[in-house]
Structure formats: C-alpha cells, structure tokens
Coordinates of C-alpha atoms in Angstrom, one line a residue:
Chain A
M1 CA -8.3 -5.0 11.4
R2 CA -5.4 -7.3 11.9
S3 CA -5.1 -6.9 15.7
D4 CA -1.6 -7.5 17.0
Q5 CA -1.5 -10.9 18.7
T6 CA 1.9 -10.4 20.3
P7 CA 1.9 -11.5 24.0
W8 CA 2.5 -8.7 26.4
W9 CA 5.7 -10.1 27.8
V10 CA 7.4 -9.6 24.5
Y11 CA 6.9 -5.8 24.9
V12 CA 7.9 -5.9 28.6
L13 CA 11.1 -7.8 27.6
L14 CA 11.9 -5.4 24.8
L15 CA 11.4 -2.3 27.0
V16 CA 13.3 -3.7 30.0
G17 CA 16.0 -5.0 27.6
G18 CA 16.3 -1.7 25.9
I19 CA 16.6 0.1 29.2
I20 CA 19.1 -2.0 30.9
A21 CA 21.2 -2.9 27.8
P22 CA 23.5 0.1 28.0
L23 CA 23.9 -0.3 31.7
V24 CA 24.9 -4.0 31.4
F25 CA 27.1 -3.5 28.4
P26 CA 28.4 0.1 28.7
A27 CA 31.1 -0.6 26.2
Y28 CA 28.5 -1.3 23.5
T29 CA 26.1 1.7 24.1
T30 CA 26.6 3.2 20.7
Q31 CA 26.3 -0.2 18.9
I32 CA 23.0 -0.9 20.7
A33 CA 21.9 2.6 19.9
F34 CA 22.7 1.8 16.2
L35 CA 20.5 -1.3 16.5
W36 CA 17.5 0.8 17.6
L37 CA 18.3 3.1 14.6
M38 CA 18.4 0.1 12.3
I39 CA 15.0 -1.0 13.7
L40 CA 13.6 2.5 13.0
F41 CA 15.1 2.3 9.5
A42 CA 13.5 -1.0 8.7
L43 CA 10.1 -0.1 10.2
T44 CA 9.9 3.1 8.2
W45 CA 11.1 1.5 5.1
D46 CA 8.6 -1.4 5.4
L47 CA 5.6 1.0 5.9
V48 CA 6.1 2.2 2.3
G49 CA 8.1 -0.7 0.7
G50 CA 6.5 -3.7 2.4
Q51 CA 3.0 -2.7 3.4
M52 CA 2.3 -0.5 0.4
G53 CA 4.5 -2.2 -2.2
Y54 CA 6.4 0.9 -3.2
N55 CA 10.0 -0.2 -3.0
S56 CA 11.9 3.0 -2.3
L57 CA 15.6 3.0 -2.7
G58 CA 15.7 6.6 -1.7
N59 CA 14.4 6.7 1.8
I60 CA 17.9 7.6 3.0
F61 CA 17.2 11.0 1.5
F62 CA 14.9 11.8 4.4
F63 CA 17.6 10.8 6.8
G64 CA 20.1 13.1 5.2
A65 CA 17.7 15.9 4.6
G66 CA 16.6 15.8 8.3
M67 CA 20.2 15.9 9.4
Y68 CA 21.0 19.0 7.2
I69 CA 17.8 20.8 8.2
S70 CA 18.6 20.3 12.0
A71 CA 22.2 21.3 11.4
V72 CA 21.3 24.5 9.7
V73 CA 18.6 25.3 12.2
Q74 CA 20.7 24.5 15.3
I75 CA 23.7 26.5 14.0
G76 CA 21.5 29.3 12.7
M77 CA 20.0 29.8 16.2
F78 CA 23.5 31.0 17.4
T79 CA 25.5 32.2 14.5
D80 CA 25.4 33.0 10.8
V81 CA 25.4 29.7 8.9
G82 CA 27.3 30.9 5.9
T83 CA 30.2 32.3 7.9
Y84 CA 30.3 29.3 10.1
T85 CA 30.5 26.8 7.3
S86 CA 33.1 28.9 5.3
A87 CA 35.6 27.8 8.0
R88 CA 35.2 24.4 6.3
G89 CA 34.5 22.4 9.4
G90 CA 37.3 24.0 11.3
E91 CA 35.1 25.9 13.7
Q92 CA 32.8 24.4 16.3
L93 CA 30.0 25.8 18.4
V94 CA 30.4 25.3 22.1
L95 CA 27.1 25.6 24.0
G96 CA 25.8 25.1 27.5
Y97 CA 23.3 22.3 28.3
W98 CA 20.2 24.3 27.9
D99 CA 21.2 25.8 24.5
Y100 CA 22.5 22.5 23.3
F101 CA 19.3 20.6 24.0
S102 CA 16.8 23.3 23.2
S103 CA 18.5 23.9 19.9
M104 CA 18.6 20.2 19.1
F105 CA 14.9 19.9 20.0
V106 CA 14.0 22.8 17.7
G107 CA 16.3 21.3 15.0
S108 CA 14.7 17.9 15.3
I109 CA 11.2 19.3 15.0
A110 CA 12.3 21.3 11.9
A111 CA 13.8 18.2 10.5
A112 CA 10.6 16.2 10.9
L113 CA 8.4 18.9 9.4
G114 CA 10.8 19.6 6.6
C115 CA 11.0 15.9 5.7
V116 CA 7.2 15.7 5.7
I117 CA 7.0 18.6 3.3
F118 CA 9.7 16.9 1.1
A119 CA 7.7 13.7 1.1
I120 CA 4.5 15.5 0.1
I121 CA 6.3 17.3 -2.8
L122 CA 8.4 14.3 -3.9
G123 CA 5.4 12.0 -3.5
W124 CA 3.4 14.2 -5.8
V125 CA 6.0 13.6 -8.5
M126 CA 7.2 10.1 -7.7
F127 CA 3.9 8.3 -7.0
G128 CA 3.3 8.6 -10.8
L129 CA 6.0 5.9 -11.1
R130 CA 5.3 2.3 -10.3
G131 CA 7.3 -0.9 -9.6
P132 CA 10.9 -0.7 -10.6
Y133 CA 10.5 2.8 -11.9
F134 CA 9.6 4.1 -8.5
A135 CA 12.7 2.3 -7.0
I136 CA 15.1 3.8 -9.6
G137 CA 13.4 7.2 -9.4
T138 CA 13.8 7.4 -5.6
L139 CA 17.4 6.2 -5.8
G140 CA 17.9 9.1 -8.1
I141 CA 16.6 11.4 -5.5
A142 CA 19.0 10.2 -2.9
L143 CA 22.0 10.3 -5.2
S144 CA 21.2 13.8 -6.6
A145 CA 20.6 15.0 -3.0
R146 CA 24.1 14.0 -2.0
E147 CA 25.6 15.6 -5.1
L148 CA 23.7 18.8 -4.5
A149 CA 24.6 18.9 -0.8
G150 CA 28.2 18.4 -1.8
T151 CA 28.2 21.4 -4.0
W152 CA 26.2 23.8 -1.9
E153 CA 28.8 26.0 -0.1
W154 CA 26.3 27.6 2.2
I155 CA 25.8 24.3 4.0
G156 CA 29.4 23.4 3.9
G157 CA 29.6 21.6 0.5
G158 CA 31.8 18.6 0.5
S159 CA 33.7 19.5 3.6
G160 CA 30.5 19.4 5.7
I161 CA 29.3 21.1 8.9
A162 CA 30.7 20.5 12.4
M163 CA 27.7 20.2 14.8
P164 CA 27.7 21.9 18.2
V165 CA 29.9 20.2 20.8
Y166 CA 28.2 18.1 23.4
P167 CA 28.6 20.0 26.7
G168 CA 29.3 16.9 28.9
Y169 CA 31.5 13.9 29.0
P170 CA 31.6 11.5 26.0
D171 CA 30.1 8.5 28.1
E172 CA 27.3 10.7 29.2
K173 CA 26.8 11.7 25.6
S174 CA 26.4 8.2 24.3
L175 CA 23.9 7.4 27.1
V176 CA 21.9 10.5 26.3
F177 CA 21.8 9.7 22.6
Y178 CA 21.1 6.1 23.3
A179 CA 18.1 7.1 25.3
L180 CA 16.9 9.5 22.6
I181 CA 17.3 7.0 19.7
F182 CA 15.7 4.2 21.8
V183 CA 12.6 6.4 22.6
L184 CA 12.4 7.4 19.0
A185 CA 12.5 3.8 17.8
I186 CA 9.8 2.8 20.3
L187 CA 7.6 5.8 19.2
T188 CA 8.1 4.7 15.6
F189 CA 7.0 1.2 16.5
I190 CA 4.0 2.4 18.4
C191 CA 3.0 4.6 15.5
V192 CA 3.2 1.9 12.8
R193 CA 1.6 -0.7 15.1
W194 CA -1.3 1.6 15.6
L195 CA -1.5 2.5 11.8
Y196 CA -1.6 -1.3 11.0
S197 CA -4.7 -1.7 13.2
T198 CA -6.7 0.9 11.3
R199 CA -8.4 1.1 7.9
F200 CA -5.2 2.8 6.7
A201 CA -3.3 -0.5 6.7
L202 CA -5.9 -2.3 4.6
A203 CA -5.9 0.5 2.1
I204 CA -2.2 0.5 1.6
N205 CA -2.2 -3.3 1.5
A206 CA -4.8 -3.0 -1.2
I207 CA -2.6 -0.6 -3.1
R208 CA 0.3 -3.1 -2.8
D209 CA -1.8 -6.0 -4.0
D210 CA -3.5 -4.2 -7.0
E211 CA -3.4 -0.5 -7.3
V212 CA -5.6 -0.6 -10.5
K213 CA -8.3 -2.4 -8.6
A214 CA -7.9 -0.1 -5.6
E215 CA -8.5 2.9 -7.9
A216 CA -11.4 1.2 -9.5
M217 CA -13.0 0.7 -6.1
G218 CA -12.7 4.4 -5.3
I219 CA -9.9 4.2 -2.7
H220 CA -8.2 7.6 -2.2
T221 CA -4.9 6.2 -3.3
W222 CA -2.9 9.4 -3.6
R223 CA -3.8 10.4 -0.1
H224 CA -2.8 7.1 1.4
K225 CA 0.5 6.9 -0.5
T226 CA 1.5 10.4 0.4
F227 CA 0.6 9.9 4.1
A228 CA 2.5 6.7 4.3
W229 CA 5.6 8.2 2.9
A230 CA 5.2 11.3 5.0
V231 CA 5.1 9.1 8.3
S232 CA 8.2 7.4 7.0
A233 CA 9.9 10.8 6.4
F234 CA 8.8 12.2 9.7
F235 CA 10.6 9.6 11.8
L236 CA 13.6 9.3 9.4
G237 CA 14.0 13.1 9.6
I238 CA 14.2 13.1 13.4
S239 CA 16.6 10.1 13.3
G240 CA 18.8 12.0 10.9
A241 CA 18.8 15.0 13.2
L242 CA 19.8 12.9 16.2
F243 CA 22.4 10.9 14.2
G244 CA 24.0 14.2 13.0
N245 CA 24.4 15.4 16.6
L246 CA 25.6 12.1 17.7
T247 CA 28.3 12.0 15.1
G248 CA 29.1 15.6 15.6
F249 CA 29.9 16.1 11.9
V250 CA 27.6 16.2 8.9
E251 CA 28.9 15.7 5.4
P252 CA 27.0 14.4 2.4
L253 CA 28.7 11.2 1.3
E254 CA 29.3 9.1 4.3
V255 CA 27.2 10.7 7.0
A256 CA 24.1 12.2 5.6
F257 CA 23.3 10.2 2.4
P258 CA 25.0 6.9 2.9
T259 CA 23.1 5.3 0.0
I260 CA 25.0 2.1 -0.4
T261 CA 25.2 1.4 3.4
F262 CA 22.2 2.6 5.4
G263 CA 20.1 3.2 2.3
I264 CA 20.5 -0.4 1.2
F265 CA 20.5 -1.9 4.8
M266 CA 16.9 -0.6 5.3
V267 CA 15.7 -2.6 2.3
V268 CA 17.8 -5.7 3.2
M269 CA 16.7 -5.7 6.8
S270 CA 13.0 -5.6 5.9
L271 CA 13.4 -8.3 3.3
L272 CA 15.3 -10.5 5.8
G273 CA 12.8 -10.1 8.6
G274 CA 9.8 -10.5 6.2
K275 CA 8.3 -7.4 4.5
G276 CA 4.7 -6.4 5.1
T277 CA 4.7 -7.6 8.7
L278 CA 4.8 -5.7 11.9
W279 CA 7.6 -7.7 13.5
G280 CA 9.6 -8.6 10.4
P281 CA 11.5 -5.3 10.2
V282 CA 12.4 -5.5 13.9
I283 CA 13.6 -9.2 13.7
G284 CA 15.4 -8.5 10.4
A285 CA 17.1 -5.4 11.7
T286 CA 18.2 -7.3 14.9
V287 CA 19.6 -10.3 13.0
F288 CA 21.3 -8.1 10.4
H289 CA 22.8 -5.8 12.9
I290 CA 24.2 -8.6 15.0
V291 CA 25.7 -10.4 12.0
K292 CA 27.1 -7.1 10.7
E293 CA 28.8 -6.2 14.1
V294 CA 30.1 -9.7 14.6
T295 CA 31.6 -9.9 11.1
W296 CA 33.0 -6.4 11.4
T297 CA 34.7 -7.6 14.6
Y298 CA 35.9 -11.1 13.9
L299 CA 35.9 -11.3 10.0
L300 CA 37.4 -8.0 9.2
G301 CA 38.1 -7.9 5.4
W302 CA 35.4 -10.4 4.8
Q303 CA 32.5 -8.5 6.3
W304 CA 31.0 -7.5 3.0
V305 CA 31.3 -11.0 1.7
A306 CA 29.4 -12.3 4.8
L307 CA 26.7 -9.7 4.4
G308 CA 26.4 -10.5 0.7
L309 CA 26.1 -14.1 1.5
L310 CA 23.3 -13.3 4.0
I311 CA 21.5 -11.4 1.3
I312 CA 21.8 -14.2 -1.2
I313 CA 20.6 -16.8 1.2
N314 CA 17.7 -14.5 2.0
V315 CA 16.7 -13.9 -1.6
V316 CA 17.2 -17.4 -2.8
F317 CA 15.9 -19.5 0.0
F318 CA 13.7 -17.3 2.2
Q319 CA 12.1 -14.8 -0.2
Q320 CA 9.4 -14.2 2.3
G321 CA 11.8 -13.4 5.1
I322 CA 11.8 -14.8 8.6
M323 CA 8.2 -13.8 9.5
G324 CA 6.9 -14.8 6.0
W325 CA 8.6 -18.2 6.3
M326 CA 6.9 -18.7 9.7
Q327 CA 3.5 -17.6 8.3
Q328 CA 4.0 -20.2 5.5
K329 CA 5.0 -22.9 8.0
W330 CA 2.2 -22.4 10.6
P331 CA -0.5 -20.6 8.7
E332 CA -3.1 -21.4 11.4
R333 CA -1.2 -19.5 14.0
F334 CA -1.6 -16.4 11.9
G335 CA -5.3 -16.8 11.5
V336 CA -5.4 -18.5 8.1
R337 CA -7.9 -21.3 8.5
V338 CA -10.9 -22.9 6.9
D339 CA -14.1 -22.6 8.9
K340 CA -16.1 -25.9 9.1
R341 CA -19.3 -24.1 9.3
M342 CA -21.0 -23.1 6.0
S343 CA -22.7 -19.9 7.3
K344 CA -22.9 -17.4 10.1
E345 CA -26.1 -18.9 11.4
A346 CA -24.6 -22.3 11.9
R347 CA -22.0 -20.7 14.3
E348 CA -24.7 -18.9 16.3
G349 CA -26.6 -22.1 16.5
S350 CA -25.7 -25.4 18.1
T351 CA -22.2 -25.9 16.6
Chain B
M1 CA -35.2 7.0 -15.4
I2 CA -32.0 6.5 -17.3
S3 CA -29.0 5.6 -15.0
L4 CA -26.3 5.5 -17.6
E5 CA -26.4 7.2 -20.9
V6 CA -23.7 6.7 -23.5
K7 CA -24.0 9.0 -26.5
N8 CA -21.9 8.7 -29.7
V9 CA -18.8 7.5 -28.0
S10 CA -15.8 6.8 -30.1
K11 CA -12.5 5.5 -29.1
S12 CA -9.5 4.4 -31.1
Y13 CA -6.1 3.2 -30.2
G14 CA -3.7 4.5 -32.8
G15 CA -5.3 3.5 -36.0
V16 CA -7.5 0.8 -34.5
V17 CA -11.1 1.9 -34.0
A18 CA -12.3 0.1 -30.9
N19 CA -15.6 2.0 -30.5
S20 CA -17.2 4.1 -33.1
N21 CA -20.3 6.2 -32.4
V22 CA -21.7 3.9 -29.8
S23 CA -24.9 5.1 -28.0
L24 CA -26.8 3.1 -25.4
E25 CA -28.9 3.5 -22.3
V26 CA -29.1 1.6 -19.1
P27 CA -32.4 2.3 -17.2
E28 CA -32.3 2.5 -13.5
G29 CA -33.1 -0.8 -11.8
S30 CA -32.6 -2.9 -14.9
I31 CA -30.3 -5.6 -16.0
T32 CA -28.9 -4.7 -19.3
G33 CA -26.7 -7.0 -21.5
L34 CA -23.9 -6.2 -23.8
I35 CA -22.8 -8.9 -26.2
G36 CA -20.6 -9.2 -29.2
P37 CA -17.8 -11.3 -30.7
N38 CA -14.3 -11.1 -29.4
G39 CA -12.6 -7.9 -30.2
S40 CA -15.9 -6.1 -30.8
G41 CA -15.1 -3.3 -28.3
K42 CA -17.2 -4.3 -25.3
T43 CA -14.4 -4.0 -22.7
T44 CA -13.2 -0.8 -24.3
L45 CA -16.6 0.6 -23.8
F46 CA -16.6 -0.4 -20.2
N47 CA -13.2 1.2 -19.7
S48 CA -14.4 4.4 -21.3
I49 CA -17.5 4.5 -19.1
V50 CA -15.5 4.1 -15.8
G51 CA -12.8 6.5 -16.9
F52 CA -9.9 4.2 -17.4
H53 CA -9.0 6.1 -20.6
P54 CA -10.2 9.3 -22.1
I55 CA -12.7 9.0 -24.9
D56 CA -12.1 10.6 -28.3
S57 CA -15.6 12.0 -28.7
G58 CA -19.1 11.6 -27.4
S59 CA -20.5 11.9 -23.9
I60 CA -21.2 9.7 -21.0
A61 CA -23.7 10.7 -18.4
F62 CA -24.4 9.0 -15.0
E63 CA -27.6 10.0 -13.4
G64 CA -27.7 13.0 -15.6
Q65 CA -24.1 14.1 -14.7
E66 CA -21.4 14.2 -17.4
I67 CA -18.6 11.9 -16.3
S68 CA -16.5 11.4 -19.4
R69 CA -13.8 13.7 -18.0
F70 CA -13.8 12.3 -14.5
R71 CA -11.0 10.1 -13.1
V72 CA -11.5 6.5 -12.2
Q73 CA -11.7 7.0 -8.4
Q74 CA -14.2 9.9 -8.7
I75 CA -16.5 7.7 -10.9
A76 CA -16.2 4.8 -8.5
R77 CA -17.1 7.1 -5.6
L78 CA -20.3 8.3 -7.5
G79 CA -21.5 4.7 -7.3
L80 CA -20.6 3.5 -10.8
L81 CA -18.4 0.4 -10.3
R82 CA -17.0 -2.3 -12.5
T83 CA -15.5 -5.7 -12.2
F84 CA -12.7 -7.0 -14.3
Q85 CA -12.6 -9.6 -16.9
Q86 CA -9.2 -10.8 -15.5
T87 CA -10.4 -11.0 -12.0
R88 CA -8.8 -8.4 -9.8
I89 CA -8.7 -8.9 -6.0
Y90 CA -6.2 -8.1 -3.3
D91 CA -4.4 -11.4 -3.4
K92 CA -2.3 -11.2 -0.3
M93 CA -5.1 -10.3 2.0
N94 CA -7.8 -12.7 3.3
C95 CA -11.4 -12.6 2.1
V96 CA -12.8 -10.6 5.0
E97 CA -10.1 -8.0 4.6
N98 CA -10.8 -7.8 0.9
L99 CA -14.4 -7.0 1.7
L100 CA -13.7 -4.6 4.5
I101 CA -11.5 -2.4 2.4
S102 CA -14.2 -2.4 -0.3
V103 CA -16.6 -0.2 1.7
P104 CA -17.9 2.8 -0.2
H105 CA -15.4 5.7 -0.1
R106 CA -18.0 8.3 -1.0
N107 CA -17.9 10.8 1.8
E108 CA -14.7 9.7 3.3
G109 CA -12.8 12.4 5.2
L110 CA -9.3 12.3 6.5
R111 CA -10.4 11.0 9.8
N112 CA -12.0 7.9 8.3
M113 CA -8.5 6.9 7.1
F114 CA -7.6 5.9 10.6
G115 CA -10.9 4.5 11.9
S116 CA -11.2 0.9 12.8
Y117 CA -13.9 -1.5 11.6
S118 CA -17.1 -1.8 13.5
S119 CA -18.4 -5.2 14.2
G120 CA -21.4 -4.2 12.1
L121 CA -19.2 -3.9 9.1
I122 CA -17.5 -7.2 9.8
D123 CA -20.9 -8.8 10.1
K124 CA -21.9 -7.3 6.8
A125 CA -18.7 -8.6 5.2
E126 CA -19.4 -12.1 6.5
H127 CA -22.9 -12.1 5.3
L128 CA -21.8 -11.1 1.8
L129 CA -19.3 -13.8 1.8
E130 CA -22.0 -16.2 2.8
F131 CA -24.2 -14.8 0.0
V132 CA -21.6 -15.8 -2.6
G133 CA -20.7 -19.1 -0.8
L134 CA -17.3 -18.2 0.5
Y135 CA -18.1 -18.1 4.2
Q136 CA -16.0 -21.1 5.1
K137 CA -13.0 -19.7 3.3
R138 CA -13.2 -16.2 4.7
H139 CA -10.0 -16.4 6.6
L140 CA -7.9 -17.8 3.7
I141 CA -5.6 -15.6 1.7
S142 CA -7.6 -14.8 -1.3
G143 CA -4.8 -15.4 -3.8
D144 CA -5.0 -19.1 -2.9
L145 CA -8.6 -19.4 -3.9
S146 CA -9.5 -21.0 -7.2
F147 CA -10.2 -18.7 -10.2
G148 CA -14.0 -19.2 -9.9
Q149 CA -13.9 -18.4 -6.2
Q150 CA -11.9 -15.3 -6.8
K151 CA -14.6 -14.2 -9.3
L152 CA -17.2 -14.7 -6.6
L153 CA -15.1 -12.8 -4.2
E154 CA -14.8 -9.9 -6.6
F155 CA -18.6 -9.8 -7.0
A156 CA -19.0 -9.7 -3.2
M157 CA -16.4 -6.9 -3.0
A158 CA -18.5 -5.0 -5.6
L159 CA -21.6 -5.5 -3.5
M160 CA -19.8 -4.3 -0.3
N161 CA -19.2 -1.1 -2.1
E162 CA -22.9 -0.5 -2.5
P163 CA -22.8 0.8 -6.1
K164 CA -25.8 2.2 -7.8
V165 CA -24.8 0.7 -11.1
L166 CA -22.4 -2.2 -11.5
L167 CA -20.7 -3.1 -14.7
L168 CA -19.8 -6.8 -14.8
D169 CA -17.3 -8.0 -17.3
E170 CA -18.0 -11.6 -18.1
P171 CA -19.1 -12.6 -14.6
T172 CA -19.5 -16.3 -15.5
A173 CA -16.2 -16.8 -17.4
G174 CA -14.2 -19.6 -15.7
I175 CA -17.0 -20.7 -13.3
N176 CA -18.1 -24.2 -13.6
P177 CA -21.5 -24.9 -15.1
T178 CA -23.2 -26.0 -11.9
L179 CA -22.1 -22.8 -10.1
I180 CA -23.3 -20.7 -13.0
N181 CA -27.0 -21.2 -12.2
G182 CA -26.3 -20.2 -8.6
L183 CA -24.5 -17.1 -9.8
I184 CA -27.3 -16.1 -12.2
D185 CA -29.6 -16.4 -9.2
R186 CA -27.3 -14.2 -7.1
L187 CA -27.0 -11.6 -9.8
K188 CA -30.8 -11.4 -10.0
R189 CA -31.0 -11.1 -6.2
A190 CA -28.3 -8.3 -6.2
N191 CA -30.6 -6.5 -8.7
S192 CA -33.9 -7.1 -6.9
E193 CA -32.9 -7.1 -3.3
F194 CA -30.1 -4.7 -3.2
G195 CA -31.5 -2.5 -6.0
I196 CA -28.3 -2.4 -8.0
T197 CA -28.6 -1.7 -11.7
L198 CA -26.5 -4.2 -13.6
F199 CA -24.8 -3.8 -17.0
V200 CA -23.4 -7.1 -18.0
I201 CA -20.9 -8.2 -20.7
E202 CA -21.4 -11.9 -21.3
H203 CA -20.3 -14.5 -23.8
N204 CA -22.5 -17.3 -22.4
M205 CA -25.7 -16.8 -24.4
R206 CA -27.8 -19.0 -22.0
V207 CA -26.7 -16.7 -19.2
I208 CA -27.4 -13.4 -20.8
M209 CA -30.7 -14.4 -22.4
N210 CA -31.8 -15.6 -18.9
L211 CA -30.6 -12.5 -17.1
A212 CA -31.2 -9.4 -19.2
K213 CA -34.4 -7.9 -20.4
S214 CA -32.7 -5.6 -22.9
I215 CA -29.5 -6.5 -24.8
Y216 CA -27.1 -4.5 -26.9
C217 CA -24.9 -6.2 -29.4
L218 CA -21.6 -4.7 -30.7
A219 CA -19.6 -5.8 -33.7
H220 CA -16.5 -4.2 -35.0
G221 CA -16.8 -1.4 -32.5
E222 CA -20.2 -0.4 -33.7
L223 CA -23.6 -0.9 -32.2
L224 CA -25.3 -3.6 -34.3
V225 CA -28.6 -4.3 -32.7
H226 CA -30.6 -3.5 -29.6
G227 CA -33.6 -5.5 -28.4
T228 CA -35.1 -8.1 -26.1
P229 CA -33.4 -11.5 -25.8
D230 CA -35.9 -13.0 -28.3
E231 CA -35.2 -10.3 -30.8
I232 CA -31.5 -10.6 -30.5
Q233 CA -31.6 -14.4 -30.7
N234 CA -33.5 -14.3 -34.0
D235 CA -31.7 -11.4 -35.6
Q236 CA -29.8 -12.5 -38.7
R237 CA -27.2 -9.8 -38.3
V238 CA -26.2 -11.0 -34.8
I239 CA -25.8 -14.6 -36.0
D240 CA -23.7 -13.3 -38.9
A241 CA -21.5 -11.3 -36.6
Y242 CA -20.8 -14.2 -34.4
L243 CA -20.2 -16.6 -37.3
G244 CA -17.9 -14.1 -39.0
A245 CA -20.0 -13.0 -42.0
H246 CA -18.9 -9.4 -41.6

C-alpha cells in the first residue's frame, strides 16, 4: 500500500557508493563491510520490532545460530566435527578455492534454513508473550544459547571452532567478503522493501497497533508474526555464516552471540533511525556506525560514554528517531494531509 | 431464520457471576438491541459470543454451527464481528490503511499475504469512509482523530469486513448529539442496504428504541425481559432495574 517514494537517484547513489567505497578507501574495506552488516541488522530487527511491534532483544540468536550451523556444515563436509573441535581451535582446515566457496555456500544455505526452522519453533512458544515479556523472553533465548554453545563440546565449547582458512591473500579476502556482505544487505533491503508494499505490511502494522483488534477482525496473526520473524532469521542466519568465515574463528561469547554489542546495537540503530520506517534502520545504522568508528578511533576509552550519550539523546529528545522526527515536522511530505473535498464525486467532478 | 442463538450461557469470573443462564436469539436481517444497567453483563455476553473467553456452560450457535469453542479469529472469519466499547483502531496507520487491512480474511491463502491492493479495493475503502463522513480525513493518522471520529472509523472498518452479523458495543457513546442522528441513519442503512444483521448494546434509550425492533434487557447477569421497544419502555421491571430497585 505505502509505495516507496524514494527518488531513483538515491538507489543509484547507494549502489555506486557501495561498489566504489572499498576501491576508494581500501584501508577501510572491513569497516565499510561492517556498516552493511549493521544495516542488515537494523533492517531485520525493524521488521519484527518496528513494523510489528515485537521488540526482540534476542535476534542476535539467529546470527550466532547461523554462524554455528554453517561452521558445523562446512567442516563436516571435509572432516569429522568432533575430532576437529577436540583440538580446541588448534587445528585449521586448509582448502582450495572451489572447496572453500562451495562449502561456504552450502553452509550459508543451511544456516538460513536452520534459522528459519528455529524462528518457527521459537515463534510458536515466544509469540504467546507480548510487550516487555517478549523482549525479556527473547533475551533469555540469546543468553541461554550462548551458555549452551559454551558447554557443548562437540561444537568446540568455550574454546570455539576455527573456520577453514581463506585460500587467497588477506586483501583479497576482505574484498570478497565485502562484496558478499554488501550483496546480502542489498538483498535484505529489496526483500523488506517489497514486503512493505504488500498486504503483509499492513497486517503486521495492525498487529503492532492493536493485536486484540487484529484478532477480532480475523487477521491470521500467528501466520504473519511467524513469517516476519522467519524472514528476519533467514537473513541474520546468512549474515552469521558470512561473519564467521570472515572472522575465521567462532566462539560463543564475543563472536557468535555478542548480546550486549551487536544484539543491542540492532535495537539502538533502529530506534535512532526511526523504527517502523523503511529508511530509518538504514539511516540509523549509518549514523550509529560512523559515530561508533569515530569514537573508537579518536576517543578511545570514552567510546561507550559517547554511545551512551547518543542513546540518551535519542530516547529523551528524538523518541521517534530521525525518520519519525522528519515525518512529524513535514507530515505533508509523507502523505498526511486533509482533503478539501468532502466526497469522491467532488474530486471526479469540476474540482 | 435465526442467525445467532445463545442458549443458557453462564460465565463467572472467580466468584462474580457475570452471566447466568442467558438465552437469546438474533434473527437474520434484524436489528436487535441489548440493554441493561452498568455491570449487568452485556459486554461479557458479547465477549463470550465472539470467543474472547471460554464460557462456563451453555451453547452459542452461529447460523446453526456451534461456535462456543472456536477462537476469536475463526469466529471473525465466519462473519460474526464485533466492535469495542473502548474504540479500537490501528492508531498509527491512516484511515484508508485501517480500512484496507479490514478486508474479510475468510478464504485467505498464503499467497494473499503478499498481494497488493487493487484500485477497486481502495475505491471501496474511500466509499465507506465517505459513508461515515471521514472522506476528507482519510490520509490522516487515525490516532489523531477525535474519539467520535475514531468510533465512526471503527464502524467503517467493520463494514469493510463484510460481516453477516455485527455486534456493536455502544456505537453512539462519545458521539455528539447532532452526529448521533446521522449514525442511527447509517446503522439502519448498513442493515437494509448491506444486509448486515445488527446486535447492538446501547445505553442511549432514544437510540435503541428508534433502532431495534426487538430488545433484550439484562440485569445482574440474568435476562430480565424481552420485547418490542414499547413493551420494554413500559415494563416496570426494566424501570426498577435501571433505578436500582433490585
């Protein structure tokens, strides 16, 4: 229903910018790849948290689950996982190009599908909870997943899994992963943009505004909620798989389930940009990531203070986020207007 | 033909008996009224009918089908819809969107989830908004409308859903007196033109006497009287119930 009014040159600019950025700033390739990852995080969080009103604090679970699924699948294709992990990260798989990429492809697909299945199963349980209970419940999932992964010896426990070694040079690796993450973020954007133009968007917006009413009107609420979370999980799962391969080492606390960094960043970025909008998460992630990188570089030691300040300013003064603030300031530009005509016929007539 | 048949329905919350042995019938195509003093169990009965909570005993049949064990969404999809006493709309969406998402979900498959809206549907939404007098405000965020306008919007949403039976919980509460006449007229038109059977809870006696041909009166969770508006108006028990003689 709400057709996207974005001028075409914004898309061209984004695409061109995304393609040439690593060539112009080769030293920052990984940082810019992280920016696309952050955009993906914010977009997938906002689909459930912003558009549907289910504030999940546990979406990072799908990121970590995808990472572990791909790790196990990729390594399992060449050697026995249990034996490999019992070396406690000391052993690494060295593969050729074909083996490396084909196994990563299979691993990513498995991660995506596995996360969708997780989303369906967890949704079945979690969507009985509403409001803050859902937030705390999902946080519980992420925290318990990291504890479980930390004690499960078969997948390496607390000492983690070393991913297969990239067959080429490090510079080449960062470019390749930049391209993969960039394409994935663009696909995520295209997917949610399409979703927001269909009935699906109005249904999840209705669930956000008043779920009791949505039920009373006969909307298939369970179906919509599960699908939204599954889409979110699908892209997060693949992003986790790529991230694991990029980092080269998967362990539960800092890499797979970084609840207090990535897990919270997703929420903060969506809030900053304006939740429940198409561009809000993109803008929020970009601003947040730039502030974060700049403070990490120039205000080391104060970086958390600076981020905290950003969150406080956001929550106290711009609760609607950047996009929400713009919509409030210029409502007409977003289609909120009073029609002077009293009826449809008046429009079709002389006026 | 009887559209909605409630038989010996009882419902209590803990020790409080909200409905006890209530039986009533809503004939197809009729406008039937439900009155009673505050706390007499009218809204509880509505909630029982549409499946908001399980009933303790009795049976509820819609077009001959037992629905007392059905879930809220299933009942709504059968074409038995209700509006709320405390108006419920999707308050961050504009009026047109509120209507578009209120289309009937009866035979909706997975593919319909991702369809877009035809211009015919948008036309229909705009016509219904015009019908309730909200055409000018159709692009405004519905949460910014006044309470009365939200009430009208909720009514339009219900019509968009093409229900067979519509349960209205105090449709005129909070609407200014001049608008009430217009609303009565629209309710009658919804009944005659769209063929929707109406079952209406109403406190405004002038409205309900004007609207309904047959009225049920509840008091203390029990059915007190059933009759035509004239009979109800002149029944001493109804007057006593409202003045607190019970």
